[in-house]
Coordinates of C-alpha atoms in Angstrom, one line a residue:
M343 CA -100.6 6.5 -15.3
P344 CA -97.0 7.3 -16.2
Q345 CA -94.4 4.4 -17.0
F346 CA -91.7 3.8 -14.5
D347 CA -87.9 2.4 -15.9
D348 CA -86.7 -0.1 -13.2
L349 CA -83.5 0.9 -14.5
S350 CA -82.3 -2.7 -14.7
R351 CA -81.9 -2.5 -18.3
S352 CA -82.0 0.2 -21.2
L353 CA -85.2 0.8 -23.2
V354 CA -83.7 2.4 -25.7
A355 CA -82.7 0.7 -29.3
F356 CA -78.7 0.4 -29.1
D357 CA -76.6 0.4 -32.3
Q358 CA -73.2 -0.5 -31.4
D359 CA -71.7 1.0 -34.7
A360 CA -73.2 4.4 -34.1
T361 CA -72.4 4.6 -30.3
L362 CA -69.1 5.9 -28.6
I363 CA -69.3 4.0 -25.0
V364 CA -67.1 5.3 -22.1
V365 CA -66.1 4.2 -18.6
V366 CA -64.8 6.1 -15.9
E367 CA -63.3 4.4 -12.9
M368 CA -63.3 7.5 -10.2
S369 CA -61.1 7.8 -7.5
E370 CA -59.6 10.5 -5.4
A371 CA -56.4 10.9 -7.1
S372 CA -57.1 9.9 -10.8
W373 CA -59.8 8.5 -13.1
L374 CA -59.2 5.8 -15.3
V375 CA -61.1 5.8 -18.6
A376 CA -61.8 3.1 -21.2
G377 CA -64.0 3.2 -24.0
M378 CA -65.2 1.1 -27.0
A379 CA -65.2 3.2 -30.5
P380 CA -66.5 1.7 -33.6
G381 CA -64.7 1.1 -36.4
V382 CA -61.2 1.3 -34.1
D383 CA -59.7 -2.0 -33.3
R384 CA -57.8 -0.8 -30.3
Q385 CA -60.1 -0.3 -26.6
P386 CA -58.6 3.0 -25.8
L387 CA -57.7 3.2 -21.9
K388 CA -56.4 6.5 -20.7
K389 CA -55.3 7.7 -17.4
L390 CA -56.6 11.3 -16.2
G391 CA -56.7 13.5 -13.2
P392 CA -59.8 14.4 -12.0
D393 CA -60.5 16.9 -14.4
P394 CA -63.9 17.2 -16.2
D395 CA -62.3 19.1 -18.8
A396 CA -59.8 16.9 -19.4
L397 CA -62.6 14.3 -20.0
L398 CA -64.8 15.8 -21.9
R399 CA -61.4 16.3 -24.5
L400 CA -60.8 12.9 -24.5
V401 CA -64.0 11.7 -25.2
E402 CA -64.6 14.2 -28.2
R403 CA -60.9 12.9 -29.5
W404 CA -62.0 9.3 -29.2
R405 CA -65.4 10.4 -31.3
D406 CA -63.0 12.0 -33.9
E407 CA -60.9 8.7 -34.2
A408 CA -64.2 7.1 -35.0
V409 CA -65.4 9.4 -37.3
K410 CA -62.3 9.0 -39.5
A411 CA -62.4 5.5 -39.4
G412 CA -65.7 6.2 -41.4
K413 CA -68.4 5.5 -38.6
M414 CA -71.2 8.0 -37.9
I415 CA -71.3 8.7 -34.1
E416 CA -74.8 9.2 -33.1
R417 CA -74.5 8.4 -29.5
I418 CA -72.1 8.7 -26.7
A419 CA -72.9 6.8 -23.8
L420 CA -71.1 7.1 -20.1
A421 CA -71.0 5.5 -17.7
F422 CA -69.3 5.4 -13.7
E423 CA -69.9 3.9 -10.8
A424 CA -72.3 6.2 -7.5
G425 CA -69.9 6.5 -5.0
R426 CA -67.8 9.4 -3.2
D427 CA -68.0 12.0 -5.7
G428 CA -71.8 11.8 -5.7
F429 CA -73.8 12.8 -9.2
W430 CA -72.3 16.3 -9.8
L431 CA -70.5 14.7 -13.0
A432 CA -73.3 13.6 -14.7
P433 CA -75.6 16.8 -14.8
W434 CA -72.2 18.4 -16.0
L435 CA -71.7 16.0 -18.9
Q436 CA -75.0 15.9 -19.4
A437 CA -75.4 19.6 -20.3
R438 CA -72.6 19.3 -23.0
G439 CA -74.6 16.5 -24.7
I440 CA -73.6 13.5 -23.6
E441 CA -75.7 10.9 -22.0
V442 CA -74.5 9.4 -18.5
H443 CA -75.8 6.9 -16.2
V444 CA -74.3 6.2 -13.0
I445 CA -74.2 2.4 -12.0
Q446 CA -75.0 1.1 -8.5
S447 CA -72.1 -0.5 -7.1
T448 CA -73.8 -3.3 -5.2
S449 CA -75.7 -4.6 -8.3
V450 CA -72.0 -5.5 -10.2
A451 CA -71.5 -9.3 -9.9
V452 CA -67.9 -9.9 -9.0
S453 CA -65.8 -13.4 -8.9
R454 CA -66.3 -15.1 -6.0
E455 CA -62.9 -16.5 -5.4
H456 CA -61.0 -16.2 -2.4
R457 CA -58.2 -13.8 -3.6
R458 CA -59.3 -12.1 -6.5
A459 CA -57.3 -9.8 -8.4
K460 CA -58.5 -6.0 -8.2
T461 CA -57.2 -3.0 -9.8
D462 CA -58.4 -0.1 -11.6
R463 CA -57.7 -1.7 -14.7
L464 CA -59.6 -4.8 -14.0
D465 CA -62.6 -3.1 -12.7
T466 CA -62.7 -0.5 -15.7
A467 CA -62.8 -3.7 -18.1
M468 CA -65.3 -5.1 -15.9
L469 CA -67.7 -1.9 -15.5
R470 CA -67.3 -1.6 -19.6
R471 CA -68.6 -5.2 -19.6
V472 CA -71.7 -4.9 -17.5
F473 CA -72.4 -1.3 -19.2
L474 CA -72.5 -2.7 -22.3
G475 CA -74.8 -5.5 -21.8
W476 CA -77.3 -2.9 -19.9
L477 CA -76.9 -1.2 -22.9
R478 CA -78.3 -4.0 -25.2
S479 CA -80.7 -4.5 -22.8
E480 CA -80.1 -7.8 -21.6
R481 CA -81.3 -8.2 -17.3
G482 CA -78.8 -9.3 -14.8
H483 CA -75.7 -7.2 -15.8
C484 CA -76.3 -4.3 -13.6
G485 CA -78.7 -1.8 -12.6
M486 CA -78.6 1.9 -12.8
V487 CA -79.4 4.7 -10.7
A488 CA -81.6 7.8 -10.6
I489 CA -79.7 10.6 -11.0
P490 CA -81.1 13.3 -8.7
T491 CA -81.2 17.1 -8.9
L492 CA -79.1 19.4 -6.7
E493 CA -82.6 20.4 -5.1
D494 CA -83.5 16.8 -4.4
E495 CA -80.0 16.3 -3.0
D496 CA -80.2 19.5 -0.9
A497 CA -83.4 19.1 0.6
R498 CA -82.4 15.7 2.0
R499 CA -79.5 17.3 4.2
P500 CA -81.3 18.9 7.0
S501 CA -83.0 15.5 8.1
R502 CA -79.5 13.6 7.8
E503 CA -77.6 16.7 9.6
R504 CA -80.3 16.0 12.4
E505 CA -79.8 12.6 12.4
S506 CA -76.0 12.5 12.8
L507 CA -76.5 15.4 15.6
V508 CA -78.7 13.4 17.6
G509 CA -76.0 10.4 17.4
E510 CA -73.2 12.9 18.7
R511 CA -75.8 14.0 21.5
T512 CA -76.3 10.5 22.4
R513 CA -72.7 9.7 22.3
I514 CA -72.0 12.9 24.3
I515 CA -74.5 11.8 27.2
N516 CA -73.2 8.4 27.3
R517 CA -69.5 9.4 27.2
M518 CA -70.5 11.6 30.4
K519 CA -72.5 8.7 32.1
A520 CA -70.1 6.6 31.8
I521 CA -67.5 8.9 33.6
L522 CA -69.7 9.6 36.4
A523 CA -70.4 5.8 37.0
W524 CA -66.4 5.0 37.0
L525 CA -66.6 7.2 40.1
G526 CA -69.3 5.6 41.5
V527 CA -71.6 9.1 41.0
R528 CA -75.1 8.0 41.0
G529 CA -78.3 10.2 40.4
F530 CA -76.6 13.1 38.5
N531 CA -78.0 14.0 35.5
P532 CA -75.6 15.5 33.1
K533 CA -78.1 16.4 30.7
L534 CA -79.7 19.1 32.6
R535 CA -79.3 23.0 31.8
K536 CA -77.7 23.5 35.4
A537 CA -75.3 20.3 35.5
P538 CA -72.3 22.5 35.1
Q539 CA -73.0 24.6 38.2
R540 CA -73.6 21.4 40.1
L541 CA -70.3 19.7 39.1
D542 CA -68.5 21.6 42.3
D543 CA -70.9 20.0 44.6
L544 CA -70.7 16.4 43.2
R545 CA -68.7 14.0 45.7
T546 CA -68.1 10.5 45.3
P547 CA -68.6 7.5 47.7
E548 CA -65.7 8.4 49.3
D549 CA -67.3 12.0 49.7
L550 CA -64.2 13.3 48.0
P551 CA -64.5 16.1 45.1
L552 CA -64.3 15.0 41.4
P553 CA -60.8 15.0 39.8
P554 CA -59.9 17.9 38.5
D555 CA -59.0 16.7 34.9
T556 CA -62.3 15.0 35.5
V557 CA -64.1 18.1 36.0
D558 CA -62.9 19.7 32.9
E559 CA -63.4 17.2 30.7
L560 CA -67.2 17.1 31.7
R561 CA -67.4 20.3 31.2
R562 CA -66.0 20.5 27.7
D563 CA -68.8 17.6 27.2
M564 CA -71.4 20.0 28.3
A565 CA -70.3 22.8 26.2
R566 CA -70.3 20.4 23.2
L567 CA -73.7 19.3 24.5
A568 CA -75.1 22.5 24.4
M569 CA -74.2 23.7 21.1
V570 CA -75.4 20.2 19.5
C571 CA -79.0 20.9 21.6
E572 CA -78.6 24.4 20.3
Q573 CA -78.0 23.2 16.4
I574 CA -81.0 20.6 16.6
K575 CA -83.3 22.8 17.8
A576 CA -82.4 25.8 15.0
L577 CA -83.2 22.6 12.6
E578 CA -86.2 21.9 13.7
Q579 CA -87.0 25.6 13.9
A580 CA -85.8 25.8 10.0
R581 CA -87.9 23.0 9.5
L582 CA -91.3 24.3 10.5
T583 CA -90.7 27.6 9.0
N584 CA -89.8 25.9 5.5
L585 CA -92.9 24.0 5.6
E586 CA -95.1 26.9 6.7
Q587 CA -93.8 28.9 3.6
A588 CA -93.6 26.2 1.3
P589 CA -96.3 25.9 -1.5
G590 CA -98.9 23.1 -1.3
T591 CA -97.5 21.0 -3.7
G592 CA -94.7 18.4 -4.3
P593 CA -92.9 17.0 -1.6
H594 CA -94.1 19.5 1.1
A595 CA -97.8 18.5 0.7
M596 CA -96.7 15.2 1.0
V597 CA -94.9 15.8 4.5
R598 CA -98.2 17.6 5.5
L599 CA -100.4 14.9 4.6
I600 CA -98.2 12.1 6.6
A601 CA -98.0 14.2 9.7
N602 CA -101.6 14.8 9.8
V603 CA -101.8 10.9 10.9
I604 CA -101.5 10.8 14.5
G605 CA -98.5 9.4 16.0
V606 CA -96.2 10.3 12.8
G607 CA -94.2 13.6 13.6
I608 CA -92.5 16.3 11.1
E609 CA -88.8 14.6 11.1
T610 CA -90.5 11.0 10.1
A611 CA -92.5 12.5 7.8
D612 CA -89.9 14.9 5.8
M613 CA -87.6 11.8 6.5
L614 CA -89.8 9.3 4.4
V615 CA -91.1 11.5 1.5
Q616 CA -87.4 13.2 1.0
E617 CA -85.6 9.8 1.1
V618 CA -88.2 7.0 -0.7
L619 CA -91.9 8.8 -1.3
S620 CA -90.9 11.4 -3.4
R621 CA -88.8 9.0 -6.0
N622 CA -90.4 7.5 -9.0
L623 CA -90.6 4.4 -7.8
R624 CA -92.4 1.7 -9.9
D625 CA -94.7 -0.2 -7.6
R626 CA -95.2 -1.4 -4.0
R627 CA -92.3 -4.5 -4.5
A628 CA -90.1 -1.3 -5.7
V629 CA -90.8 0.7 -2.5
A630 CA -90.3 -2.1 0.1
R631 CA -86.9 -3.0 -1.8
F632 CA -85.3 0.2 -1.6
A633 CA -86.0 0.4 2.2
G634 CA -84.6 -3.0 2.1
L635 CA -87.7 -4.7 3.8
T636 CA -87.6 -7.6 2.0
G637 CA -86.6 -11.0 2.4
A638 CA -83.6 -12.7 1.8
P639 CA -84.3 -16.8 1.0
N640 CA -81.5 -19.5 0.7
E641 CA -82.7 -22.5 -1.5
S642 CA -80.2 -24.5 -2.4
G643 CA -81.6 -28.4 -3.9
S644 CA -83.8 -29.4 -0.7
R645 CA -82.3 -27.0 1.8
R646 CA -84.7 -23.8 2.2
R647 CA -84.2 -21.3 4.7
E648 CA -84.5 -17.3 5.5
R649 CA -81.9 -15.3 6.4
G650 CA -83.8 -12.3 7.6
L651 CA -83.9 -9.1 5.9
A652 CA -82.0 -8.1 2.9
K653 CA -80.5 -4.9 4.0
S654 CA -79.7 -4.1 0.9
G655 CA -81.8 -0.7 0.5
N656 CA -81.7 3.0 2.7
A657 CA -80.8 2.0 6.4
R658 CA -81.8 5.5 7.4
V659 CA -85.6 4.7 6.2
R660 CA -85.4 1.1 7.4
R661 CA -84.5 2.1 10.9
G662 CA -86.9 5.3 10.9
L663 CA -90.0 2.6 9.7
I664 CA -88.9 0.0 12.8
Q665 CA -89.1 2.6 15.3
L666 CA -92.2 4.2 13.9
A667 CA -94.0 0.5 13.8
W668 CA -93.7 0.2 17.6
R669 CA -95.2 4.0 18.1
F670 CA -98.0 3.1 15.6
L671 CA -99.8 0.6 17.5
R672 CA -99.9 3.2 20.4
F673 CA -101.3 5.5 18.5
Q674 CA -103.3 4.0 15.9
K675 CA -105.0 0.8 17.8
D676 CA -108.1 0.4 15.8
S677 CA -106.6 0.8 12.3
A678 CA -106.8 -2.2 10.1
L679 CA -102.6 -2.7 10.3
A680 CA -103.0 -2.5 14.1
Q681 CA -105.5 -5.5 14.1
W682 CA -103.7 -7.6 11.9
Y683 CA -100.9 -7.5 13.9
R684 CA -102.2 -8.0 16.9
A685 CA -104.2 -11.0 15.1
R686 CA -100.5 -12.8 14.4
T687 CA -98.8 -11.9 17.5
E688 CA -101.6 -12.9 20.0
G689 CA -102.5 -16.6 21.4
P690 CA -100.5 -19.6 21.7
A691 CA -99.6 -19.9 18.2
A692 CA -98.5 -16.5 17.5
A693 CA -95.3 -15.2 15.6
R694 CA -92.5 -13.3 17.4
R695 CA -93.4 -10.1 17.7
T696 CA -89.8 -8.7 16.7
K697 CA -90.5 -10.5 13.5
M698 CA -93.8 -9.2 12.6
I699 CA -93.1 -5.7 13.5
V700 CA -91.0 -5.7 10.4
A701 CA -93.7 -7.0 8.2
L702 CA -95.9 -4.1 9.9
A703 CA -93.3 -1.5 8.7
R704 CA -93.2 -3.0 5.1
K705 CA -96.7 -2.8 5.2
L706 CA -97.0 1.1 6.8
L707 CA -94.2 2.2 4.2
I708 CA -96.9 0.9 1.4
A709 CA -99.5 2.7 2.7
F710 CA -98.0 5.8 3.1
W711 CA -96.9 5.5 -0.3
R712 CA -100.6 5.0 -1.4
M713 CA -101.4 8.0 0.3
V714 CA -99.0 10.2 -1.2
T715 CA -99.8 8.9 -4.8
V716 CA -102.9 8.3 -5.3
G717 CA -104.5 9.5 -2.4
E718 CA -106.1 6.4 -0.7
I719 CA -106.2 6.7 3.1
P720 CA -105.8 3.4 5.0
A721 CA -108.5 1.9 6.8
G722 CA -108.5 2.9 10.0
F723 CA -106.2 5.5 10.1
A724 CA -107.1 8.5 12.9
L725 CA -106.1 12.0 11.4
R726 CA -105.3 15.1 13.6
Q727 CA -108.1 17.3 13.2
P728 CA -107.3 20.8 11.8
A729 CA -106.9 23.5 14.2

């Protein structure tokens, strides 16, 4: 079995006298770089423009200062927070011989004072402290993010773009329905293909035609809706084409395997594989935690209560899984998971269905993870027959 790194601590022996530590506080306008160089009394701090070449020259200069102080630098460890700039800087520096780590922003503990001072200088000092603790293999300082490849990030774009387009389609439709409701028009479906031609025939309850500016607005919304629907259709067709032409290994094989379960479509299977199942997660707890489907208990003294879902994971996966869980109960009635859900939600002492559907979603995710990792088909799952 492969060994998984939970990224909560470093597994490499740390020699501070031979390691140059660098942290970067990145923003759109500038980068603030702080370091700890062995043999150098000061803790260098330098503000740069967002230029990777200038950052590389600065790191090399600090290394030369440590060498002049009589220290042999065998390791350069650099870290920055995951944020707007993504991960492009990490592979660029790794290709030039620098060890790069990306800090998960939410894993860094901050002061709970009501009004605490926050500047780039203070943030950089905090990053330097937590990164040093992480390098020493001390738990609880911070967690790192697995740096994805460019191919992995590119494979997630179609699913995310489709979700954005579906949201835009819903917003346009709701806006048109709100306009028609304001005018008192009932029984008109603005989603139909021939809806623009029927606008001129619409009448208000007073048997008056629609106002001209309102008609123009509705026509523009319908044109936008048609364009968005065409883009969604093109995305779905491109995904099917790529899936047919893709090799039978890797993420594409996972998508085919999950989509073979009745009730799971290509879109849901692709989202689950690209967002969570293709990642190198340690165990089932890590899988559930990644999706934010774990609890958030609150205990203090004799007070113990549950605050619901932690919601600290991937919101896209969490929404899709909860929708899938309701659909799963319809298409997989004879499965062991569906029977487990019904046994706890039926009868006089039944639990709330909305609470148990979250537990079912968590179990579904773990079941799919086992399917794609060890090939274990959950009990009672109905699969599509090959054509």
